[in-house]
Short mmCIF file of C-alpha atoms in Angstrom, two decimals:
data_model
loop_
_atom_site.label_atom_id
_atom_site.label_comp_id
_atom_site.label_asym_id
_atom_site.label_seq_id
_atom_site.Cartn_x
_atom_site.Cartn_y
_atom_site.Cartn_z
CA UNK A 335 12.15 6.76 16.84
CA UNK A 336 14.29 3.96 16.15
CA UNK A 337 14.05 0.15 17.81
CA UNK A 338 14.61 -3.70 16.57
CA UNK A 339 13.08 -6.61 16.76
CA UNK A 340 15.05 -9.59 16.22
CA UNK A 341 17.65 -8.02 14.10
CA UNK A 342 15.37 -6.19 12.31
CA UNK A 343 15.19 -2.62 12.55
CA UNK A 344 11.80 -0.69 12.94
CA UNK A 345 11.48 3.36 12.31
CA UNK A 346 8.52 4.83 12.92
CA UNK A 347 8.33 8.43 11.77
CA UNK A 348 6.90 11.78 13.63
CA UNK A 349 5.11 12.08 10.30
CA UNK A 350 3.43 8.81 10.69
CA UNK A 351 2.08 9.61 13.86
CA UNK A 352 0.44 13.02 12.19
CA UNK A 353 -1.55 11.03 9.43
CA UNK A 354 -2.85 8.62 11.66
CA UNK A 355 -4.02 11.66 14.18
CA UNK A 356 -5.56 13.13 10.62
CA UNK A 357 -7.75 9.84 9.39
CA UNK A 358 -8.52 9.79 13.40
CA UNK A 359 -9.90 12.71 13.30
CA UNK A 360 -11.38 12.69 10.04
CA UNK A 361 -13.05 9.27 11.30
CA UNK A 362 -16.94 10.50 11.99
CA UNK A 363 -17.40 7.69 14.68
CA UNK A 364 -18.24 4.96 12.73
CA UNK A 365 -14.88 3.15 12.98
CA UNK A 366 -13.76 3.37 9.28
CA UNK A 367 -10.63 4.55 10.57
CA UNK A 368 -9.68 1.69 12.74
CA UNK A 369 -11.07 -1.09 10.23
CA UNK A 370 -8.98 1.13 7.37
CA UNK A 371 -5.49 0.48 9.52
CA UNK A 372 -6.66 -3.31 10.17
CA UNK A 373 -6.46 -3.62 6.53
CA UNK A 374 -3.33 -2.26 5.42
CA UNK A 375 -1.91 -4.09 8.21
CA UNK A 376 -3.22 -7.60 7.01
CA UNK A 377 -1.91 -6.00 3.10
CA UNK A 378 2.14 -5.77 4.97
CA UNK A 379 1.39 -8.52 7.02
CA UNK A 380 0.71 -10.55 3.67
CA UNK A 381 4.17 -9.28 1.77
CA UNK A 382 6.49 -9.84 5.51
CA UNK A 383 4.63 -13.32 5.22
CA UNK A 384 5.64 -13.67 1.05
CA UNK A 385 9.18 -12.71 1.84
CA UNK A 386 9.12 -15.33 4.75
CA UNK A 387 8.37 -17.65 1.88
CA UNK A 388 10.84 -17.12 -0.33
CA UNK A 389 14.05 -16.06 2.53
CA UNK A 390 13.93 -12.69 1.39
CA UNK A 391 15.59 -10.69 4.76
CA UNK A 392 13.47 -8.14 6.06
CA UNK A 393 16.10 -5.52 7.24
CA UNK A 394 14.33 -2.24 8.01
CA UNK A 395 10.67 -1.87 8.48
CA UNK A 396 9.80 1.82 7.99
CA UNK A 397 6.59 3.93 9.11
CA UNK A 398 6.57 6.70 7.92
CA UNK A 399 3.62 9.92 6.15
CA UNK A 400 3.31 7.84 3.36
CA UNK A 401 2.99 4.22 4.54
CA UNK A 402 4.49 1.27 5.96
CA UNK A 403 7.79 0.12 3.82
CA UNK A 404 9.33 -3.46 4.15
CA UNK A 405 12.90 -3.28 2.98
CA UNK A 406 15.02 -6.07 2.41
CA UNK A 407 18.45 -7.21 2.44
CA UNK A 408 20.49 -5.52 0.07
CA UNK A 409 22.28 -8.54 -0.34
CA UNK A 410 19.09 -10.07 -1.58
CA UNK A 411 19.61 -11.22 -5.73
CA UNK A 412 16.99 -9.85 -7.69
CA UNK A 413 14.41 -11.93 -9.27
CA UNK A 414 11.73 -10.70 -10.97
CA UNK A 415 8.75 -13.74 -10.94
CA UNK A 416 9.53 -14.12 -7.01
CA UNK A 417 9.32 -10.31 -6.60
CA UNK A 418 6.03 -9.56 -8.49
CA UNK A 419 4.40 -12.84 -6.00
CA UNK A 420 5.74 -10.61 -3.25
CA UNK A 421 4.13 -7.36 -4.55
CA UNK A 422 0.96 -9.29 -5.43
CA UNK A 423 0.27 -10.89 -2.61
CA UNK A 424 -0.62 -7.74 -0.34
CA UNK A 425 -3.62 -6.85 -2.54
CA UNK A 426 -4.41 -10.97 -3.25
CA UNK A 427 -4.61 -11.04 0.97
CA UNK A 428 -6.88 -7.65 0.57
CA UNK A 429 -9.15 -9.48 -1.75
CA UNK A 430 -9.19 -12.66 -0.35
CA UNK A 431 -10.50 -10.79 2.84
CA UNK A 432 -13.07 -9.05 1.40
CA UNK A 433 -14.29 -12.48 -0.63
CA UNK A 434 -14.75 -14.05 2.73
CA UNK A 435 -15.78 -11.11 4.55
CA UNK A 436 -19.15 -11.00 1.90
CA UNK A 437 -20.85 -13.47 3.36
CA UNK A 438 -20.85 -11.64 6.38
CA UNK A 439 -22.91 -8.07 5.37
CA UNK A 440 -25.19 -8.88 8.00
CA UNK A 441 -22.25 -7.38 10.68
CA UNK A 442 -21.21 -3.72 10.22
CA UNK A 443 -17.77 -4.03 11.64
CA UNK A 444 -17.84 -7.65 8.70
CA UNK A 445 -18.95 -5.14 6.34
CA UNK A 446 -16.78 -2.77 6.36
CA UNK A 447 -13.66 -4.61 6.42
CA UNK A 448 -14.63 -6.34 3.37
CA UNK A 449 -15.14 -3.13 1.81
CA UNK A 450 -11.70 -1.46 2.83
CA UNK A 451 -10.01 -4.99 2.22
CA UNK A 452 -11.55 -4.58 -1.16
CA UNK A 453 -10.76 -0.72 -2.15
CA UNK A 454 -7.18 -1.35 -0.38
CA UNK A 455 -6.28 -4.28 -2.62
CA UNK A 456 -7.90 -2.64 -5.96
CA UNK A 457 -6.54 0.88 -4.85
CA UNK A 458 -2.33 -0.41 -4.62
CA UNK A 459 -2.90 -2.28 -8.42
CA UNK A 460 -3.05 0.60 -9.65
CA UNK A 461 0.46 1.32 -11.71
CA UNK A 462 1.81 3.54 -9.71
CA UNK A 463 5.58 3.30 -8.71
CA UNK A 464 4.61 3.21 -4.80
CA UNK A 465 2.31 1.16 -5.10
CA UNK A 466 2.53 -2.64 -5.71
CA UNK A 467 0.54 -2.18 -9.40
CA UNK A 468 3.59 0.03 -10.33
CA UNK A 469 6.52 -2.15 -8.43
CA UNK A 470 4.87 -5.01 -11.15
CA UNK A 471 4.76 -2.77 -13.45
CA UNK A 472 7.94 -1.43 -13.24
CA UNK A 473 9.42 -4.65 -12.88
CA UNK A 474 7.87 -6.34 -16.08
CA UNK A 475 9.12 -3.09 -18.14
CA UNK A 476 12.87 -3.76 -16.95
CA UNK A 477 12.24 -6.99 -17.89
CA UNK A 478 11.28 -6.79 -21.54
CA UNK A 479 12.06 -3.28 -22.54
CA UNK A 480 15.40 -1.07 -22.01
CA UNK A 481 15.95 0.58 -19.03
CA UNK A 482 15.07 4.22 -20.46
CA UNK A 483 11.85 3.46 -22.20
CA UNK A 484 10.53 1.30 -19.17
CA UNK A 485 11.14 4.21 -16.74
CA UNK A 486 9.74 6.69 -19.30
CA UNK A 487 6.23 4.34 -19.75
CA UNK A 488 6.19 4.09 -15.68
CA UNK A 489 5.88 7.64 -15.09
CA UNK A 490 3.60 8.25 -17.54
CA UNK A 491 1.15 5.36 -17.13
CA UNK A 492 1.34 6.71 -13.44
CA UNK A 493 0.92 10.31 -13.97
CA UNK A 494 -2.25 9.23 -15.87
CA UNK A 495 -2.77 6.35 -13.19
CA UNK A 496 -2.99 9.46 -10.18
CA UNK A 497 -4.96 11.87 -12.19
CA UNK A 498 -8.03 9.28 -12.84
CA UNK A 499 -8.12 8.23 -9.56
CA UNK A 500 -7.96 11.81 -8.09
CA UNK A 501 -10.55 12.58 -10.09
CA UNK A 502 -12.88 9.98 -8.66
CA UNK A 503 -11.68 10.74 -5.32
CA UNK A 504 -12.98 14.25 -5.65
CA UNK A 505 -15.72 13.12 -6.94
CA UNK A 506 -16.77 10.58 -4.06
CA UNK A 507 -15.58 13.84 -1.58
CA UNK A 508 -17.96 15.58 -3.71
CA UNK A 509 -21.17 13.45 -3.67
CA UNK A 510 -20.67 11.16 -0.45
CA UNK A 511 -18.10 13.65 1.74
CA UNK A 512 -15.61 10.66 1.55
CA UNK A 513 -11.92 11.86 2.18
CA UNK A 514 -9.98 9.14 2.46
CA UNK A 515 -9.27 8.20 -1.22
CA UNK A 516 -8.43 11.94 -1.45
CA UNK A 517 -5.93 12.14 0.89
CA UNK A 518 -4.63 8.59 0.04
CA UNK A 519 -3.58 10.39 -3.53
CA UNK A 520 -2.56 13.76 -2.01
CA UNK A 521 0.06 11.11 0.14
CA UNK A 522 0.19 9.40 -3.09
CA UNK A 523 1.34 12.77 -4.84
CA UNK A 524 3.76 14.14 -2.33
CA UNK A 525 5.75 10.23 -2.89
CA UNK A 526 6.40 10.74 -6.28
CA UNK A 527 7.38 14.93 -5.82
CA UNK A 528 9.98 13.33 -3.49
CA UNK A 529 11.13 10.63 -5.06
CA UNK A 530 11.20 13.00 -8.48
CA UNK A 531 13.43 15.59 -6.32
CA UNK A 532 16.02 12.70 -5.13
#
């Protein structure tokens, strides 16, 4: 399903509309679910706001199984300091939230947007390519290194990157019945086996 807004095109995916029936579902009444999608919409809201910034073009704003992707002009020179503030600032917005939002533990709904701010913004550091840890990443090994070797030490700082992390997501499924890391890195997992097969 295709529409614009103000020249800017906006997809949003059958596939999209599945996972957010699945952390619905998986949502046990609490309202983890909805507090979870308030935060990774403050996380885009933060890099559309960066790009703002520094007149980077937002062309195509995709929804999609494994996320929400801004992409920009392909007209748009790139520069690698102004691009690593744009990655950064989703989890620095994530953060910030949850820094304020800590003074406020006396209010559940306070609570636990502080604590999803906080595991969103420490979850998309880590250096993994989607994520904005391995966009930095990945840009600061073009920078210094050749093109082979940075896209060799990429995939295998985030092949190491996934497997710790899905480790301590089983482990939280394990001891707390938690999900939502776990299926974060099974989404996490099917975005690299695609982008591996194109």
């Amino acid at each position: 399903m295709d529409f614009y807004i103000k020249n800017v095109r906006v997809t949003v995916q059958y596939s999209f509309l599945l996972v957010l029936c699945l952390f619905l579902i998986a949502d046990s009444g609490d309202g983890w679910a909805e507090v979870m999608f308030l935060s990774i919409a403050i996380h885009e809201l933060a890099h559309w706001l960066a790009m703002a910034v520094f007149k980077v073009k937002v062309e195509w704003v995709r929804f999609s199984s494994f996320g929400i992707d801004l992409h920009r002009s392909s007209q748009t020179p790139t520069c690698y300091w102004r691009d690593i503030l744009i990655y950064a600032c989703g989890p620095l917005a994530n953060l910030g939230v949850f820094y304020l939002g800590r003074y406020y533990f006396y209010s559940a709904f306070w609570f636990q947007t502080a604590i999803f701010n906080m595991v969103i913004g420490l979850f998309n550091c880590i250096p993994i390519v989607p994520l904005d840890g391995g966009q930095i990443f990945q840009l600061l090994a073009q920078r210094f290194c050749s093109p082979r070797v940075a896209a060799k030490g990429v995939a295998v700082l985030g092949g190491v990157s996934l497997a710790v992390v899905t480790g301590f997501a089983l482990f939280l499924y394990w001891k707390l019945g938690q999900g939502a890391l776990l299926l974060f890195c099974a989404i996490i997992f099917l975005r690299l086996l695609k982008s591996t097969k194109q």
